[in-house]
Amino acid sequence: MKSGRLVLIVGPMYSGKTSELLSYVEIYHLGKKNYKAFKPSIDNRYDETFIVSHNNTRVKAYPIKEPKEIFKILEGNEKAVFIDEIQFISEELKDIILNLIDKGIDVFCSGLDLSFKNNIFPTTSILMGYADEVIKKKAVCHECGEYTGTISYKTIENGGEIDIGGFDKYIAVCRDCYKKLNEKQKKEQKINMNKLF
Ligand code: ADP
Ligand code: TMP
Ligand code: MG
Ligand code: ZN
């Protein structure tokens, strides 16, 4: 049997990862091919049971807590599997995906490559190694307006590295603006500390 392929879409917030994932869903939908879409249940930002982009395109999806739930939900006739927000799914996802590909199922995944602290998300990094195609998206930098946004910046003071949100908490910026914003934030923190003592 012909193997399936793994396509991985990565980038910062607002870079169009979910929109691109949904454009692949449409290809299978138009081709009348069976597929299923999944998302981590932790992602309840816009909807619990739909994958939703920032401009409100959406597709019905199964919320999962563990990657092995995917096997239980599949009926055996699917030609493709779609998974959004993979950064929130455990690293075991890799074994599930390799098994699906082996069975001839195409797998399309999207998720953040980096946290706002500039740390990698391990599941995304691992899947980059196995992917047949990695699509790295960019956002428009919120600060300088250039189409060079590669990292997300958290605008509220709360260090949680896993923290569901959108425009209320995060912007996308380029490398230089990320540096400037972090330096400014450090300076402001110093001033506040000096005021305290
Ligand atoms: P992601 O899943 O990567 O966060 P989405 O596919 O959900 O991205 O949303 C992409 C859409 O977000 C764009 O088509 C655009 O309408 C909107 N958007 C808002 N802010 C930005 C930005 N700074 N750069 C690019 N697109 C943005
Ligand atoms: P998005 O890439 O589709 O915009 O969604 C990213 C989700 O990840 C969103 O709910 C915010 C969350 N997030 C974190 O939990 N930690 C982070 O460091 C960043 C950048 C986003
Ligand atoms: Mg998204
Ligand atoms: Zn910039």
PDB file of C-alpha atoms and ligand atoms in Angstrom:
ATOM      1  CA  MET A   1       0.000   0.000   0.000  1.00  0.00           C
ATOM      2  CA  LYS A   2       1.187   3.512  -0.815  1.00  0.00           C
ATOM      3  CA  SER A   3       2.243   5.449   2.308  1.00  0.00           C
ATOM      4  CA  GLY A   4       0.487   8.632   3.323  1.00  0.00           C
ATOM      5  CA  ARG A   5       2.398  11.888   3.785  1.00  0.00           C
ATOM      6  CA  LEU A   6       2.882  14.290   6.654  1.00  0.00           C
ATOM      7  CA  VAL A   7       2.476  17.999   5.981  1.00  0.00           C
ATOM      8  CA  LEU A   8       3.320  20.321   8.868  1.00  0.00           C
ATOM      9  CA  ILE A   9       2.333  23.988   9.029  1.00  0.00           C
ATOM     10  CA  VAL A  10       4.224  26.056  11.629  1.00  0.00           C
ATOM     11  CA  GLY A  11       4.774  29.681  12.568  1.00  0.00           C
ATOM     12  CA  PRO A  12       3.789  32.351  15.096  1.00  0.00           C
ATOM     13  CA  MET A  13       0.245  33.329  16.020  1.00  0.00           C
ATOM     14  CA  TYR A  14      -1.838  35.027  13.263  1.00  0.00           C
ATOM     15  CA  SER A  15       0.469  33.674  10.538  1.00  0.00           C
ATOM     16  CA  GLY A  16      -2.364  31.762   8.841  1.00  0.00           C
ATOM     17  CA  LYS A  17      -1.571  28.226  10.088  1.00  0.00           C
ATOM     18  CA  THR A  18      -5.183  27.296  10.809  1.00  0.00           C
ATOM     19  CA  SER A  19      -6.405  28.925   7.573  1.00  0.00           C
ATOM     20  CA  GLU A  20      -3.877  26.906   5.567  1.00  0.00           C
ATOM     21  CA  LEU A  21      -4.853  23.702   7.392  1.00  0.00           C
ATOM     22  CA  LEU A  22      -8.504  24.390   6.554  1.00  0.00           C
ATOM     23  CA  SER A  23      -7.630  24.997   2.901  1.00  0.00           C
ATOM     24  CA  TYR A  24      -6.290  21.410   2.783  1.00  0.00           C
ATOM     25  CA  VAL A  25      -9.490  20.169   4.453  1.00  0.00           C
ATOM     26  CA  GLU A  26     -11.425  21.792   1.607  1.00  0.00           C
ATOM     27  CA  ILE A  27      -9.412  19.866  -0.994  1.00  0.00           C
ATOM     28  CA  TYR A  28     -10.435  16.517   0.561  1.00  0.00           C
ATOM     29  CA  HIS A  29     -13.995  17.765   1.084  1.00  0.00           C
ATOM     30  CA  LEU A  30     -14.346  18.805  -2.566  1.00  0.00           C
ATOM     31  CA  GLY A  31     -12.854  15.476  -3.637  1.00  0.00           C
ATOM     32  CA  LYS A  32     -15.552  13.674  -1.569  1.00  0.00           C
ATOM     33  CA  LYS A  33     -12.853  11.877   0.395  1.00  0.00           C
ATOM     34  CA  ASN A  34     -13.395  10.831   3.996  1.00  0.00           C
ATOM     35  CA  TYR A  35     -11.392  12.674   6.616  1.00  0.00           C
ATOM     36  CA  LYS A  36     -11.482  13.619  10.291  1.00  0.00           C
ATOM     37  CA  ALA A  37     -10.182  16.679  12.092  1.00  0.00           C
ATOM     38  CA  PHE A  38      -8.858  16.871  15.652  1.00  0.00           C
ATOM     39  CA  LYS A  39      -7.756  19.489  18.136  1.00  0.00           C
ATOM     40  CA  PRO A  40      -6.537  19.365  21.752  1.00  0.00           C
ATOM     41  CA  SER A  41      -9.465  19.784  24.136  1.00  0.00           C
ATOM     42  CA  ILE A  42      -7.515  22.482  26.020  1.00  0.00           C
ATOM     43  CA  ASP A  43      -8.078  24.790  23.021  1.00  0.00           C
ATOM     44  CA  ASN A  44     -11.505  26.224  23.796  1.00  0.00           C
ATOM     45  CA  ARG A  45     -10.634  29.743  22.549  1.00  0.00           C
ATOM     46  CA  TYR A  46     -13.319  30.165  19.877  1.00  0.00           C
ATOM     47  CA  ASP A  47     -15.204  26.845  20.081  1.00  0.00           C
ATOM     48  CA  GLU A  48     -14.892  23.467  21.829  1.00  0.00           C
ATOM     49  CA  THR A  49     -15.699  21.259  18.826  1.00  0.00           C
ATOM     50  CA  PHE A  50     -14.582  23.296  15.819  1.00  0.00           C
ATOM     51  CA  ILE A  51     -11.171  24.288  14.505  1.00  0.00           C
ATOM     52  CA  VAL A  52     -11.576  28.047  14.059  1.00  0.00           C
ATOM     53  CA  SER A  53      -9.226  30.539  12.408  1.00  0.00           C
ATOM     54  CA  HIS A  54      -8.796  34.175  13.478  1.00  0.00           C
ATOM     55  CA  ASN A  55     -10.970  35.209  10.540  1.00  0.00           C
ATOM     56  CA  ASN A  56     -13.654  32.723  11.558  1.00  0.00           C
ATOM     57  CA  THR A  57     -13.311  29.975   8.954  1.00  0.00           C
ATOM     58  CA  ARG A  58     -14.154  26.723  10.728  1.00  0.00           C
ATOM     59  CA  VAL A  59     -14.350  22.944  10.461  1.00  0.00           C
ATOM     60  CA  LYS A  60     -15.944  20.411  12.848  1.00  0.00           C
ATOM     61  CA  ALA A  61     -13.257  18.693  14.923  1.00  0.00           C
ATOM     62  CA  TYR A  62     -12.982  16.075  17.652  1.00  0.00           C
ATOM     63  CA  PRO A  63     -11.431  17.506  20.830  1.00  0.00           C
ATOM     64  CA  ILE A  64      -8.852  15.042  22.234  1.00  0.00           C
ATOM     65  CA  LYS A  65      -6.918  14.831  25.511  1.00  0.00           C
ATOM     66  CA  GLU A  66      -4.522  12.035  24.478  1.00  0.00           C
ATOM     67  CA  PRO A  67      -3.164  11.343  20.975  1.00  0.00           C
ATOM     68  CA  LYS A  68      -4.256   7.670  21.111  1.00  0.00           C
ATOM     69  CA  GLU A  69      -7.901   8.806  21.153  1.00  0.00           C
ATOM     70  CA  ILE A  70      -7.416   9.445  17.420  1.00  0.00           C
ATOM     71  CA  PHE A  71      -7.322   5.662  16.782  1.00  0.00           C
ATOM     72  CA  LYS A  72     -10.611   5.155  18.644  1.00  0.00           C
ATOM     73  CA  ILE A  73     -12.382   7.844  16.616  1.00  0.00           C
ATOM     74  CA  LEU A  74     -11.186   6.837  13.145  1.00  0.00           C
ATOM     75  CA  GLU A  75     -13.541   4.511  11.255  1.00  0.00           C
ATOM     76  CA  GLY A  76     -11.010   3.043   8.833  1.00  0.00           C
ATOM     77  CA  ASN A  77     -12.244   4.748   5.659  1.00  0.00           C
ATOM     78  CA  GLU A  78     -10.390   8.070   6.113  1.00  0.00           C
ATOM     79  CA  LYS A  79      -8.002   9.332   3.465  1.00  0.00           C
ATOM     80  CA  ALA A  80      -6.722  12.181   5.628  1.00  0.00           C
ATOM     81  CA  VAL A  81      -6.414  13.349   9.210  1.00  0.00           C
ATOM     82  CA  PHE A  82      -6.124  17.029  10.227  1.00  0.00           C
ATOM     83  CA  ILE A  83      -4.811  18.200  13.592  1.00  0.00           C
ATOM     84  CA  ASP A  84      -4.594  21.818  14.763  1.00  0.00           C
ATOM     85  CA  GLU A  85      -2.672  23.263  17.760  1.00  0.00           C
ATOM     86  CA  ILE A  86      -0.282  20.283  17.933  1.00  0.00           C
ATOM     87  CA  GLN A  87       1.937  22.184  20.401  1.00  0.00           C
ATOM     88  CA  PHE A  88      -0.608  21.243  23.102  1.00  0.00           C
ATOM     89  CA  ILE A  89      -0.603  17.506  22.294  1.00  0.00           C
ATOM     90  CA  SER A  90       1.916  15.139  23.906  1.00  0.00           C
ATOM     91  CA  GLU A  91       5.003  13.909  22.045  1.00  0.00           C
ATOM     92  CA  GLU A  92       3.368  10.475  21.693  1.00  0.00           C
ATOM     93  CA  LEU A  93       1.503  12.056  18.757  1.00  0.00           C
ATOM     94  CA  LYS A  94       4.528  11.199  16.610  1.00  0.00           C
ATOM     95  CA  ASP A  95       3.922   7.413  16.966  1.00  0.00           C
ATOM     96  CA  ILE A  96       0.243   7.783  16.146  1.00  0.00           C
ATOM     97  CA  ILE A  97       1.021   9.852  13.054  1.00  0.00           C
ATOM     98  CA  LEU A  98       3.703   7.463  11.785  1.00  0.00           C
ATOM     99  CA  ASN A  99       1.211   4.616  12.154  1.00  0.00           C
ATOM    100  CA  LEU A 100      -1.434   6.527  10.169  1.00  0.00           C
ATOM    101  CA  ILE A 101       1.014   7.347   7.404  1.00  0.00           C
ATOM    102  CA  ASP A 102       2.019   3.693   7.260  1.00  0.00           C
ATOM    103  CA  LYS A 103      -1.644   2.833   6.672  1.00  0.00           C
ATOM    104  CA  GLY A 104      -1.742   5.218   3.684  1.00  0.00           C
ATOM    105  CA  ILE A 105      -3.494   8.107   5.452  1.00  0.00           C
ATOM    106  CA  ASP A 106      -2.295  11.662   4.736  1.00  0.00           C
ATOM    107  CA  VAL A 107      -1.757  13.723   7.895  1.00  0.00           C
ATOM    108  CA  PHE A 108      -1.860  17.522   8.011  1.00  0.00           C
ATOM    109  CA  CYS A 109      -0.814  19.231  11.252  1.00  0.00           C
ATOM    110  CA  SER A 110      -0.471  22.830  12.311  1.00  0.00           C
ATOM    111  CA  GLY A 111       0.870  24.503  15.396  1.00  0.00           C
ATOM    112  CA  LEU A 112       3.235  26.941  17.026  1.00  0.00           C
ATOM    113  CA  ASP A 113       6.960  26.289  16.615  1.00  0.00           C
ATOM    114  CA  LEU A 114       7.957  28.739  19.394  1.00  0.00           C
ATOM    115  CA  SER A 115       6.426  29.977  22.625  1.00  0.00           C
ATOM    116  CA  PHE A 116       6.388  33.681  23.474  1.00  0.00           C
ATOM    117  CA  LYS A 117       9.466  32.926  25.614  1.00  0.00           C
ATOM    118  CA  ASN A 118      11.324  31.828  22.446  1.00  0.00           C
ATOM    119  CA  ASN A 119      11.319  28.165  23.544  1.00  0.00           C
ATOM    120  CA  ILE A 120      10.508  25.381  21.096  1.00  0.00           C
ATOM    121  CA  PHE A 121       7.346  23.337  21.514  1.00  0.00           C
ATOM    122  CA  PRO A 122       8.720  19.749  21.567  1.00  0.00           C
ATOM    123  CA  THR A 123       5.868  18.006  19.673  1.00  0.00           C
ATOM    124  CA  THR A 124       6.135  20.507  16.806  1.00  0.00           C
ATOM    125  CA  SER A 125       9.932  20.171  16.702  1.00  0.00           C
ATOM    126  CA  ILE A 126       9.784  16.363  16.617  1.00  0.00           C
ATOM    127  CA  LEU A 127       7.214  16.338  13.827  1.00  0.00           C
ATOM    128  CA  MET A 128       9.327  18.750  11.767  1.00  0.00           C
ATOM    129  CA  GLY A 129      11.896  15.942  11.560  1.00  0.00           C
ATOM    130  CA  TYR A 130       9.369  13.433  10.209  1.00  0.00           C
ATOM    131  CA  ALA A 131       7.396  15.727   7.915  1.00  0.00           C
ATOM    132  CA  ASP A 132       7.456  15.288   4.135  1.00  0.00           C
ATOM    133  CA  GLU A 133       6.773  19.002   3.858  1.00  0.00           C
ATOM    134  CA  VAL A 134       7.169  21.798   6.414  1.00  0.00           C
ATOM    135  CA  ILE A 135       5.375  25.050   5.619  1.00  0.00           C
ATOM    136  CA  LYS A 136       6.724  27.916   7.722  1.00  0.00           C
ATOM    137  CA  LYS A 137       4.309  30.832   7.816  1.00  0.00           C
ATOM    138  CA  LYS A 138       4.922  34.478   8.749  1.00  0.00           C
ATOM    139  CA  ALA A 139       2.666  37.136  10.250  1.00  0.00           C
ATOM    140  CA  VAL A 140       2.607  40.889   9.694  1.00  0.00           C
ATOM    141  CA  CYS A 141       4.685  42.356  12.545  1.00  0.00           C
ATOM    142  CA  HIS A 142       2.318  44.186  14.893  1.00  0.00           C
ATOM    143  CA  GLU A 143       5.009  46.796  15.679  1.00  0.00           C
ATOM    144  CA  CYS A 144       6.716  47.703  12.379  1.00  0.00           C
ATOM    145  CA  GLY A 145       4.121  46.460   9.886  1.00  0.00           C
ATOM    146  CA  GLU A 146       6.564  44.349   7.884  1.00  0.00           C
ATOM    147  CA  TYR A 147       5.660  40.850   6.703  1.00  0.00           C
ATOM    148  CA  THR A 148       8.463  39.362   8.805  1.00  0.00           C
ATOM    149  CA  GLY A 149       6.660  38.274  11.990  1.00  0.00           C
ATOM    150  CA  THR A 150       8.183  35.011  13.201  1.00  0.00           C
ATOM    151  CA  ILE A 151       7.443  35.033  16.925  1.00  0.00           C
ATOM    152  CA  SER A 152       4.541  35.678  19.278  1.00  0.00           C
ATOM    153  CA  TYR A 153       4.863  38.272  22.059  1.00  0.00           C
ATOM    154  CA  LYS A 154       2.723  38.254  25.205  1.00  0.00           C
ATOM    155  CA  THR A 155       1.282  41.654  25.995  1.00  0.00           C
ATOM    156  CA  ILE A 156      -0.019  40.874  29.481  1.00  0.00           C
ATOM    157  CA  GLU A 157       2.169  40.258  32.522  1.00  0.00           C
ATOM    158  CA  ASN A 158       1.593  36.613  33.223  1.00  0.00           C
ATOM    159  CA  GLY A 159       4.421  34.180  32.653  1.00  0.00           C
ATOM    160  CA  GLY A 160       2.289  31.106  31.812  1.00  0.00           C
ATOM    161  CA  GLU A 161       3.861  29.467  28.772  1.00  0.00           C
ATOM    162  CA  ILE A 162       0.679  27.493  28.110  1.00  0.00           C
ATOM    163  CA  ASP A 163      -2.085  30.038  28.147  1.00  0.00           C
ATOM    164  CA  ILE A 164      -4.996  29.955  25.690  1.00  0.00           C
ATOM    165  CA  GLY A 165      -5.817  33.324  24.165  1.00  0.00           C
ATOM    166  CA  GLY A 166      -5.816  35.630  21.196  1.00  0.00           C
ATOM    167  CA  PHE A 167      -5.597  39.374  20.679  1.00  0.00           C
ATOM    168  CA  ASP A 168      -6.336  39.843  24.405  1.00  0.00           C
ATOM    169  CA  LYS A 169      -2.901  38.362  25.261  1.00  0.00           C
ATOM    170  CA  TYR A 170      -0.639  38.013  22.245  1.00  0.00           C
ATOM    171  CA  ILE A 171       0.691  39.830  19.191  1.00  0.00           C
ATOM    172  CA  ALA A 172       3.008  38.569  16.435  1.00  0.00           C
ATOM    173  CA  VAL A 173       6.275  40.425  15.860  1.00  0.00           C
ATOM    174  CA  CYS A 174       9.526  40.282  13.905  1.00  0.00           C
ATOM    175  CA  ARG A 175      12.834  39.369  15.562  1.00  0.00           C
ATOM    176  CA  ASP A 176      13.978  42.998  15.990  1.00  0.00           C
ATOM    177  CA  CYS A 177      10.694  44.207  17.463  1.00  0.00           C
ATOM    178  CA  TYR A 178      10.650  41.152  19.772  1.00  0.00           C
ATOM    179  CA  LYS A 179      14.073  42.193  21.072  1.00  0.00           C
ATOM    180  CA  LYS A 180      12.999  45.825  21.543  1.00  0.00           C
ATOM    181  CA  LEU A 181       9.768  44.897  23.341  1.00  0.00           C
ATOM    182  CA  ASN A 182      11.563  42.513  25.709  1.00  0.00           C
ATOM    183  CA  GLU A 183      14.237  45.119  26.524  1.00  0.00           C
ATOM    184  CA  LYS A 184      11.518  47.714  27.191  1.00  0.00           C
ATOM    185  CA  GLN A 185       9.632  45.252  29.397  1.00  0.00           C
ATOM    186  CA  LYS A 186      12.804  44.471  31.417  1.00  0.00           C
ATOM    187  CA  LYS A 187      13.482  48.209  31.916  1.00  0.00           C
ATOM    188  CA  GLU A 188       9.918  48.780  33.109  1.00  0.00           C
ATOM    189  CA  GLN A 189      10.189  45.835  35.515  1.00  0.00           C
ATOM    190  CA  LYS A 190      13.429  47.319  36.941  1.00  0.00           C
ATOM    191  CA  ILE A 191      11.763  50.717  37.465  1.00  0.00           C
ATOM    192  CA  ASN A 192       8.816  49.044  39.217  1.00  0.00           C
ATOM    193  CA  MET A 193      11.202  47.050  41.465  1.00  0.00           C
ATOM    194  CA  ASN A 194      13.060  50.272  42.378  1.00  0.00           C
ATOM    195  CA  LYS A 195       9.749  51.915  43.272  1.00  0.00           C
ATOM    196  CA  LEU A 196       9.006  49.000  45.625  1.00  0.00           C
ATOM    197  CA  PHE A 197      12.302  49.122  47.534  1.00  0.00           C
TER     198      PHE A 197
HETATM  199  P1  ADP B   1      -2.961  31.160  13.047  1.00  0.00           P
HETATM  200  O1  ADP B   1      -3.651  29.834  13.162  1.00  0.00           O
HETATM  201  O2  ADP B   1      -1.561  31.053  12.519  1.00  0.00           O
HETATM  202  O3  ADP B   1      -3.008  31.933  14.338  1.00  0.00           O
HETATM  203  P2  ADP B   1      -5.236  31.970  11.413  1.00  0.00           P
HETATM  204  O4  ADP B   1      -5.254  31.148  10.169  1.00  0.00           O
HETATM  205  O5  ADP B   1      -6.202  31.592  12.492  1.00  0.00           O
HETATM  206  O6  ADP B   1      -3.735  32.035  11.977  1.00  0.00           O
HETATM  207  O7  ADP B   1      -5.536  33.485  11.095  1.00  0.00           O
HETATM  208  C1  ADP B   1      -4.896  34.163  10.048  1.00  0.00           C
HETATM  209  C2  ADP B   1      -5.641  35.480   9.824  1.00  0.00           C
HETATM  210  O8  ADP B   1      -5.420  36.343  10.924  1.00  0.00           O
HETATM  211  C3  ADP B   1      -5.158  36.259   8.644  1.00  0.00           C
HETATM  212  O9  ADP B   1      -5.779  35.815   7.457  1.00  0.00           O
HETATM  213  C4  ADP B   1      -5.580  37.693   8.989  1.00  0.00           C
HETATM  214  O10 ADP B   1      -6.900  37.939   8.563  1.00  0.00           O
HETATM  215  C5  ADP B   1      -5.611  37.685  10.504  1.00  0.00           C
HETATM  216  N1  ADP B   1      -4.530  38.475  11.132  1.00  0.00           N
HETATM  217  C6  ADP B   1      -4.661  39.206  12.262  1.00  0.00           C
HETATM  218  N2  ADP B   1      -3.495  39.775  12.632  1.00  0.00           N
HETATM  219  C7  ADP B   1      -2.582  39.400  11.721  1.00  0.00           C
HETATM  220  C8  ADP B   1      -1.184  39.655  11.545  1.00  0.00           C
HETATM  221  N3  ADP B   1      -0.493  40.417  12.404  1.00  0.00           N
HETATM  222  N4  ADP B   1      -0.557  39.061  10.490  1.00  0.00           N
HETATM  223  C9  ADP B   1      -1.252  38.309   9.631  1.00  0.00           C
HETATM  224  N5  ADP B   1      -2.567  38.029   9.729  1.00  0.00           N
HETATM  225  C10 ADP B   1      -3.233  38.562  10.768  1.00  0.00           C
HETATM  226  P1  TMP B   2      -2.854  30.274  17.111  1.00  0.00           P
HETATM  227  O1  TMP B   2      -1.449  29.979  16.716  1.00  0.00           O
HETATM  228  O2  TMP B   2      -3.859  29.510  16.328  1.00  0.00           O
HETATM  229  O3  TMP B   2      -3.151  31.736  17.142  1.00  0.00           O
HETATM  230  O4  TMP B   2      -3.080  29.730  18.591  1.00  0.00           O
HETATM  231  C1  TMP B   2      -2.060  29.604  19.524  1.00  0.00           C
HETATM  232  C2  TMP B   2      -2.616  29.235  20.885  1.00  0.00           C
HETATM  233  O5  TMP B   2      -1.530  28.981  21.758  1.00  0.00           O
HETATM  234  C3  TMP B   2      -3.431  30.347  21.565  1.00  0.00           C
HETATM  235  O6  TMP B   2      -4.505  29.767  22.308  1.00  0.00           O
HETATM  236  C4  TMP B   2      -2.469  30.962  22.560  1.00  0.00           C
HETATM  237  C5  TMP B   2      -1.582  29.808  22.916  1.00  0.00           C
HETATM  238  N1  TMP B   2      -0.177  30.147  23.248  1.00  0.00           N
HETATM  239  C6  TMP B   2       0.409  29.589  24.385  1.00  0.00           C
HETATM  240  O7  TMP B   2      -0.235  28.845  25.131  1.00  0.00           O
HETATM  241  N2  TMP B   2       1.718  29.866  24.652  1.00  0.00           N
HETATM  242  C7  TMP B   2       2.488  30.668  23.863  1.00  0.00           C
HETATM  243  O8  TMP B   2       3.674  30.876  24.162  1.00  0.00           O
HETATM  244  C8  TMP B   2       1.879  31.244  22.688  1.00  0.00           C
HETATM  245  C9  TMP B   2       2.667  32.107  21.777  1.00  0.00           C
HETATM  246  C10 TMP B   2       0.535  30.958  22.432  1.00  0.00           C
HETATM  247 MG    MG B   3      -4.561  28.714  14.674  1.00  0.00          MG
HETATM  248 ZN    ZN B   4       8.791  44.386  13.521  1.00  0.00          ZN
END
